């Protein structure tokens, strides 16, 4: 594992030097884009839209379009925007993590303490476990300010980036049916169905079946064969009546 960020967690007047490592990885298969003629790999180039010539990476700058012209930014501009947060994960308050809606979550990083921060790291970890709280903090990663929660997982402090409120779109334009159309008996059967399907959450019980089946196809094609893949058939609804469908689902679950 390679560290992505070095800095410190600010816990009151205590600074905990840490390194961040990516805590997640993609389970999807890494597929390359190829030319269908000779299977040569397709490469992307950074092209100047005016000259149509490739631009070297060290000649590329960042700009913001303001009043029909670009304002060019450099590294110092990004640092000046958050001078005190550049190398600090600044804890602002503590919350019940269940109060944070999953729509806000982005990606997670493992925090590993430096030698001089091990005791303070252990204290924060133990305090979060004991209090059942998570810390809300800000930090700068790749010239961008991020909001995050600091929470324990398997005796590790995890930094999970979350979105700001303004990054969540309004759903006002969506046409959502009114819940007032649901009858009492439909709700009762719906709740009973939820109760039947309720269990302890175990992430190990959920596998990336699509990638598994795709890899099976790839290995078979490499041997000049065609893999046999099970196909899910859509369930035929015997009736359009919601209450009847709920009852059928309930009986089907009982018999499973």
mmCIF file with all atom_site columns, C-alpha atoms in Angstrom, residues 49-183:
data_model
loop_
_atom_site.group_PDB
_atom_site.id
_atom_site.type_symbol
_atom_site.label_atom_id
_atom_site.label_alt_id
_atom_site.label_comp_id
_atom_site.label_asym_id
_atom_site.label_entity_id
_atom_site.label_seq_id
_atom_site.pdbx_PDB_ins_code
_atom_site.Cartn_x
_atom_site.Cartn_y
_atom_site.Cartn_z
_atom_site.occupancy
_atom_site.B_iso_or_equiv
_atom_site.pdbx_formal_charge
_atom_site.auth_seq_id
_atom_site.auth_comp_id
_atom_site.auth_asym_id
_atom_site.auth_atom_id
_atom_site.pdbx_PDB_model_num
ATOM 1   C CA . UNK A 1 49  ? -9.055  22.338 -29.424 1.00 0.00 ? 49  UNK A CA 1
ATOM 2   C CA . UNK A 1 50  ? -7.789  25.221 -31.603 1.00 0.00 ? 50  UNK A CA 1
ATOM 3   C CA . UNK A 1 51  ? -4.531  23.824 -33.043 1.00 0.00 ? 51  UNK A CA 1
ATOM 4   C CA . UNK A 1 52  ? -5.539  20.109 -32.695 1.00 0.00 ? 52  UNK A CA 1
ATOM 5   C CA . UNK A 1 53  ? -1.986  19.430 -31.455 1.00 0.00 ? 53  UNK A CA 1
ATOM 6   C CA . UNK A 1 54  ? -1.108  17.429 -28.344 1.00 0.00 ? 54  UNK A CA 1
ATOM 7   C CA . UNK A 1 55  ? -0.182  19.521 -25.270 1.00 0.00 ? 55  UNK A CA 1
ATOM 8   C CA . UNK A 1 56  ? 2.531   18.215 -22.864 1.00 0.00 ? 56  UNK A CA 1
ATOM 9   C CA . UNK A 1 57  ? 1.257   17.722 -19.309 1.00 0.00 ? 57  UNK A CA 1
ATOM 10  C CA . UNK A 1 58  ? 3.701   20.303 -17.873 1.00 0.00 ? 58  UNK A CA 1
ATOM 11  C CA . UNK A 1 59  ? 2.241   22.934 -20.215 1.00 0.00 ? 59  UNK A CA 1
ATOM 12  C CA . UNK A 1 60  ? -1.326  22.461 -18.985 1.00 0.00 ? 60  UNK A CA 1
ATOM 13  C CA . UNK A 1 61  ? -2.766  24.969 -16.494 1.00 0.00 ? 61  UNK A CA 1
ATOM 14  C CA . UNK A 1 62  ? -6.130  25.168 -14.719 1.00 0.00 ? 62  UNK A CA 1
ATOM 15  C CA . UNK A 1 63  ? -8.589  27.967 -15.334 1.00 0.00 ? 63  UNK A CA 1
ATOM 16  C CA . UNK A 1 64  ? -12.074 29.085 -14.320 1.00 0.00 ? 64  UNK A CA 1
ATOM 17  C CA . UNK A 1 65  ? -14.398 30.636 -16.898 1.00 0.00 ? 65  UNK A CA 1
ATOM 18  C CA . UNK A 1 66  ? -15.597 33.966 -15.493 1.00 0.00 ? 66  UNK A CA 1
ATOM 19  C CA . UNK A 1 67  ? -17.406 36.587 -17.569 1.00 0.00 ? 67  UNK A CA 1
ATOM 20  C CA . UNK A 1 68  ? -16.432 34.897 -20.859 1.00 0.00 ? 68  UNK A CA 1
ATOM 21  C CA . UNK A 1 69  ? -12.713 34.720 -20.092 1.00 0.00 ? 69  UNK A CA 1
ATOM 22  C CA . UNK A 1 70  ? -10.515 32.295 -18.180 1.00 0.00 ? 70  UNK A CA 1
ATOM 23  C CA . UNK A 1 71  ? -8.867  33.192 -14.858 1.00 0.00 ? 71  UNK A CA 1
ATOM 24  C CA . UNK A 1 72  ? -5.741  31.021 -14.584 1.00 0.00 ? 72  UNK A CA 1
ATOM 25  C CA . UNK A 1 73  ? -4.917  29.446 -11.187 1.00 0.00 ? 73  UNK A CA 1
ATOM 26  C CA . UNK A 1 74  ? -1.583  28.137 -9.920  1.00 0.00 ? 74  UNK A CA 1
ATOM 27  C CA . UNK A 1 75  ? -0.631  25.897 -6.958  1.00 0.00 ? 75  UNK A CA 1
ATOM 28  C CA . UNK A 1 76  ? -0.189  28.894 -4.660  1.00 0.00 ? 76  UNK A CA 1
ATOM 29  C CA . UNK A 1 77  ? -3.786  29.993 -5.324  1.00 0.00 ? 77  UNK A CA 1
ATOM 30  C CA . UNK A 1 78  ? -5.084  26.637 -4.149  1.00 0.00 ? 78  UNK A CA 1
ATOM 31  C CA . UNK A 1 79  ? -2.892  26.724 -1.037  1.00 0.00 ? 79  UNK A CA 1
ATOM 32  C CA . UNK A 1 80  ? -3.957  30.303 -0.251  1.00 0.00 ? 80  UNK A CA 1
ATOM 33  C CA . UNK A 1 81  ? -7.622  29.243 -0.371  1.00 0.00 ? 81  UNK A CA 1
ATOM 34  C CA . UNK A 1 82  ? -7.086  26.974 2.662   1.00 0.00 ? 82  UNK A CA 1
ATOM 35  C CA . UNK A 1 83  ? -3.726  27.943 4.249   1.00 0.00 ? 83  UNK A CA 1
ATOM 36  C CA . UNK A 1 84  ? -4.428  26.414 7.658   1.00 0.00 ? 84  UNK A CA 1
ATOM 37  C CA . UNK A 1 85  ? -6.023  23.220 6.384   1.00 0.00 ? 85  UNK A CA 1
ATOM 38  C CA . UNK A 1 86  ? -3.444  22.148 3.809   1.00 0.00 ? 86  UNK A CA 1
ATOM 39  C CA . UNK A 1 87  ? -1.858  19.475 6.057   1.00 0.00 ? 87  UNK A CA 1
ATOM 40  C CA . UNK A 1 88  ? -4.477  19.236 8.784   1.00 0.00 ? 88  UNK A CA 1
ATOM 41  C CA . UNK A 1 89  ? -7.615  17.116 9.153   1.00 0.00 ? 89  UNK A CA 1
ATOM 42  C CA . UNK A 1 90  ? -9.338  19.638 11.390  1.00 0.00 ? 90  UNK A CA 1
ATOM 43  C CA . UNK A 1 91  ? -11.980 18.044 13.650  1.00 0.00 ? 91  UNK A CA 1
ATOM 44  C CA . UNK A 1 92  ? -14.932 20.404 14.036  1.00 0.00 ? 92  UNK A CA 1
ATOM 45  C CA . UNK A 1 93  ? -17.463 18.365 16.025  1.00 0.00 ? 93  UNK A CA 1
ATOM 46  C CA . UNK A 1 94  ? -18.676 14.854 16.850  1.00 0.00 ? 94  UNK A CA 1
ATOM 47  C CA . UNK A 1 95  ? -21.944 13.272 15.727  1.00 0.00 ? 95  UNK A CA 1
ATOM 48  C CA . UNK A 1 96  ? -23.867 10.020 15.705  1.00 0.00 ? 96  UNK A CA 1
ATOM 49  C CA . UNK A 1 97  ? -22.770 8.494  12.394  1.00 0.00 ? 97  UNK A CA 1
ATOM 50  C CA . UNK A 1 98  ? -26.308 7.149  11.873  1.00 0.00 ? 98  UNK A CA 1
ATOM 51  C CA . UNK A 1 99  ? -27.446 10.764 11.447  1.00 0.00 ? 99  UNK A CA 1
ATOM 52  C CA . UNK A 1 100 ? -25.444 11.034 8.187   1.00 0.00 ? 100 UNK A CA 1
ATOM 53  C CA . UNK A 1 101 ? -27.543 9.929  5.209   1.00 0.00 ? 101 UNK A CA 1
ATOM 54  C CA . UNK A 1 102 ? -25.668 7.469  2.897   1.00 0.00 ? 102 UNK A CA 1
ATOM 55  C CA . UNK A 1 103 ? -26.208 9.842  -0.062  1.00 0.00 ? 103 UNK A CA 1
ATOM 56  C CA . UNK A 1 104 ? -23.372 11.979 1.363   1.00 0.00 ? 104 UNK A CA 1
ATOM 57  C CA . UNK A 1 105 ? -20.714 9.223  1.385   1.00 0.00 ? 105 UNK A CA 1
ATOM 58  C CA . UNK A 1 106 ? -17.921 9.205  -1.220  1.00 0.00 ? 106 UNK A CA 1
ATOM 59  C CA . UNK A 1 107 ? -14.746 7.167  -0.567  1.00 0.00 ? 107 UNK A CA 1
ATOM 60  C CA . UNK A 1 108 ? -12.702 6.015  2.414   1.00 0.00 ? 108 UNK A CA 1
ATOM 61  C CA . UNK A 1 109 ? -9.052  6.075  3.531   1.00 0.00 ? 109 UNK A CA 1
ATOM 62  C CA . UNK A 1 110 ? -7.211  4.219  6.284   1.00 0.00 ? 110 UNK A CA 1
ATOM 63  C CA . UNK A 1 111 ? -5.319  6.521  8.660   1.00 0.00 ? 111 UNK A CA 1
ATOM 64  C CA . UNK A 1 112 ? -2.016  5.148  9.983   1.00 0.00 ? 112 UNK A CA 1
ATOM 65  C CA . UNK A 1 113 ? -0.267  7.054  12.797  1.00 0.00 ? 113 UNK A CA 1
ATOM 66  C CA . UNK A 1 114 ? 3.337   8.174  12.619  1.00 0.00 ? 114 UNK A CA 1
ATOM 67  C CA . UNK A 1 115 ? 5.584   7.010  15.467  1.00 0.00 ? 115 UNK A CA 1
ATOM 68  C CA . UNK A 1 116 ? 5.128   10.173 17.562  1.00 0.00 ? 116 UNK A CA 1
ATOM 69  C CA . UNK A 1 117 ? 1.335   10.061 17.245  1.00 0.00 ? 117 UNK A CA 1
ATOM 70  C CA . UNK A 1 118 ? 0.572   6.463  18.229  1.00 0.00 ? 118 UNK A CA 1
ATOM 71  C CA . UNK A 1 119 ? -0.663  7.180  21.780  1.00 0.00 ? 119 UNK A CA 1
ATOM 72  C CA . UNK A 1 120 ? -2.961  10.042 20.727  1.00 0.00 ? 120 UNK A CA 1
ATOM 73  C CA . UNK A 1 121 ? -4.206  7.925  17.794  1.00 0.00 ? 121 UNK A CA 1
ATOM 74  C CA . UNK A 1 122 ? -5.083  5.080  20.176  1.00 0.00 ? 122 UNK A CA 1
ATOM 75  C CA . UNK A 1 123 ? -6.864  7.531  22.487  1.00 0.00 ? 123 UNK A CA 1
ATOM 76  C CA . UNK A 1 124 ? -9.035  8.970  19.693  1.00 0.00 ? 124 UNK A CA 1
ATOM 77  C CA . UNK A 1 125 ? -9.788  5.467  18.385  1.00 0.00 ? 125 UNK A CA 1
ATOM 78  C CA . UNK A 1 126 ? -10.823 4.167  21.811  1.00 0.00 ? 126 UNK A CA 1
ATOM 79  C CA . UNK A 1 127 ? -12.854 7.307  22.591  1.00 0.00 ? 127 UNK A CA 1
ATOM 80  C CA . UNK A 1 128 ? -14.819 7.015  19.335  1.00 0.00 ? 128 UNK A CA 1
ATOM 81  C CA . UNK A 1 129 ? -15.548 3.336  19.980  1.00 0.00 ? 129 UNK A CA 1
ATOM 82  C CA . UNK A 1 130 ? -16.619 4.033  23.575  1.00 0.00 ? 130 UNK A CA 1
ATOM 83  C CA . UNK A 1 131 ? -18.775 7.064  22.736  1.00 0.00 ? 131 UNK A CA 1
ATOM 84  C CA . UNK A 1 132 ? -20.181 5.497  19.529  1.00 0.00 ? 132 UNK A CA 1
ATOM 85  C CA . UNK A 1 133 ? -19.522 8.829  17.808  1.00 0.00 ? 133 UNK A CA 1
ATOM 86  C CA . UNK A 1 134 ? -17.781 9.932  14.615  1.00 0.00 ? 134 UNK A CA 1
ATOM 87  C CA . UNK A 1 135 ? -15.769 13.097 14.104  1.00 0.00 ? 135 UNK A CA 1
ATOM 88  C CA . UNK A 1 136 ? -16.674 15.554 11.363  1.00 0.00 ? 136 UNK A CA 1
ATOM 89  C CA . UNK A 1 137 ? -13.640 17.292 9.872   1.00 0.00 ? 137 UNK A CA 1
ATOM 90  C CA . UNK A 1 138 ? -12.228 19.142 6.843   1.00 0.00 ? 138 UNK A CA 1
ATOM 91  C CA . UNK A 1 139 ? -8.968  18.591 4.998   1.00 0.00 ? 139 UNK A CA 1
ATOM 92  C CA . UNK A 1 140 ? -7.353  19.436 1.665   1.00 0.00 ? 140 UNK A CA 1
ATOM 93  C CA . UNK A 1 141 ? -6.564  16.603 -0.761  1.00 0.00 ? 141 UNK A CA 1
ATOM 94  C CA . UNK A 1 142 ? -5.275  17.286 -4.274  1.00 0.00 ? 142 UNK A CA 1
ATOM 95  C CA . UNK A 1 143 ? -5.896  21.032 -3.939  1.00 0.00 ? 143 UNK A CA 1
ATOM 96  C CA . UNK A 1 144 ? -9.551  20.479 -2.999  1.00 0.00 ? 144 UNK A CA 1
ATOM 97  C CA . UNK A 1 145 ? -11.178 21.003 0.385   1.00 0.00 ? 145 UNK A CA 1
ATOM 98  C CA . UNK A 1 146 ? -13.051 17.916 1.545   1.00 0.00 ? 146 UNK A CA 1
ATOM 99  C CA . UNK A 1 147 ? -15.565 17.253 4.268   1.00 0.00 ? 147 UNK A CA 1
ATOM 100 C CA . UNK A 1 148 ? -15.125 13.914 6.026   1.00 0.00 ? 148 UNK A CA 1
ATOM 101 C CA . UNK A 1 149 ? -16.086 11.761 8.967   1.00 0.00 ? 149 UNK A CA 1
ATOM 102 C CA . UNK A 1 150 ? -13.511 10.012 11.149  1.00 0.00 ? 150 UNK A CA 1
ATOM 103 C CA . UNK A 1 151 ? -14.804 6.697  12.426  1.00 0.00 ? 151 UNK A CA 1
ATOM 104 C CA . UNK A 1 152 ? -13.415 3.398  13.744  1.00 0.00 ? 152 UNK A CA 1
ATOM 105 C CA . UNK A 1 153 ? -13.343 0.153  11.758  1.00 0.00 ? 153 UNK A CA 1
ATOM 106 C CA . UNK A 1 154 ? -11.572 -2.999 12.989  1.00 0.00 ? 154 UNK A CA 1
ATOM 107 C CA . UNK A 1 155 ? -9.253  -1.010 15.304  1.00 0.00 ? 155 UNK A CA 1
ATOM 108 C CA . UNK A 1 156 ? -8.342  1.446  12.529  1.00 0.00 ? 156 UNK A CA 1
ATOM 109 C CA . UNK A 1 157 ? -9.314  5.090  12.187  1.00 0.00 ? 157 UNK A CA 1
ATOM 110 C CA . UNK A 1 158 ? -11.031 5.543  8.827   1.00 0.00 ? 158 UNK A CA 1
ATOM 111 C CA . UNK A 1 159 ? -11.389 8.886  7.027   1.00 0.00 ? 159 UNK A CA 1
ATOM 112 C CA . UNK A 1 160 ? -14.499 8.787  4.834   1.00 0.00 ? 160 UNK A CA 1
ATOM 113 C CA . UNK A 1 161 ? -15.046 11.718 2.478   1.00 0.00 ? 161 UNK A CA 1
ATOM 114 C CA . UNK A 1 162 ? -18.599 13.030 2.422   1.00 0.00 ? 162 UNK A CA 1
ATOM 115 C CA . UNK A 1 163 ? -20.284 15.525 0.113   1.00 0.00 ? 163 UNK A CA 1
ATOM 116 C CA . UNK A 1 164 ? -21.228 19.072 1.081   1.00 0.00 ? 164 UNK A CA 1
ATOM 117 C CA . UNK A 1 165 ? -24.956 19.887 1.215   1.00 0.00 ? 165 UNK A CA 1
ATOM 118 C CA . UNK A 1 166 ? -24.730 21.989 -1.973  1.00 0.00 ? 166 UNK A CA 1
ATOM 119 C CA . UNK A 1 167 ? -23.463 18.940 -3.879  1.00 0.00 ? 167 UNK A CA 1
ATOM 120 C CA . UNK A 1 168 ? -26.758 17.096 -3.402  1.00 0.00 ? 168 UNK A CA 1
ATOM 121 C CA . UNK A 1 169 ? -29.302 17.928 -6.091  1.00 0.00 ? 169 UNK A CA 1
ATOM 122 C CA . UNK A 1 170 ? -32.860 18.924 -5.258  1.00 0.00 ? 170 UNK A CA 1
ATOM 123 C CA . UNK A 1 171 ? -35.514 16.365 -6.122  1.00 0.00 ? 171 UNK A CA 1
ATOM 124 C CA . UNK A 1 172 ? -38.239 18.976 -6.558  1.00 0.00 ? 172 UNK A CA 1
ATOM 125 C CA . UNK A 1 173 ? -38.566 18.337 -10.312 1.00 0.00 ? 173 UNK A CA 1
ATOM 126 C CA . UNK A 1 174 ? -39.180 14.612 -9.866  1.00 0.00 ? 174 UNK A CA 1
ATOM 127 C CA . UNK A 1 175 ? -42.724 13.275 -10.112 1.00 0.00 ? 175 UNK A CA 1
ATOM 128 C CA . UNK A 1 176 ? -43.097 11.217 -6.937  1.00 0.00 ? 176 UNK A CA 1
ATOM 129 C CA . UNK A 1 177 ? -46.419 9.543  -6.081  1.00 0.00 ? 177 UNK A CA 1
ATOM 130 C CA . UNK A 1 178 ? -48.123 10.494 -2.836  1.00 0.00 ? 178 UNK A CA 1
ATOM 131 C CA . UNK A 1 179 ? -47.904 7.987  0.033   1.00 0.00 ? 179 UNK A CA 1
ATOM 132 C CA . UNK A 1 180 ? -51.532 8.879  0.818   1.00 0.00 ? 180 UNK A CA 1
ATOM 133 C CA . UNK A 1 181 ? -52.606 6.440  -1.932  1.00 0.00 ? 181 UNK A CA 1
ATOM 134 C CA . UNK A 1 182 ? -51.400 3.461  0.145   1.00 0.00 ? 182 UNK A CA 1
ATOM 135 C CA . UNK A 1 183 ? -54.172 1.718  2.069   1.00 0.00 ? 183 UNK A CA 1
#
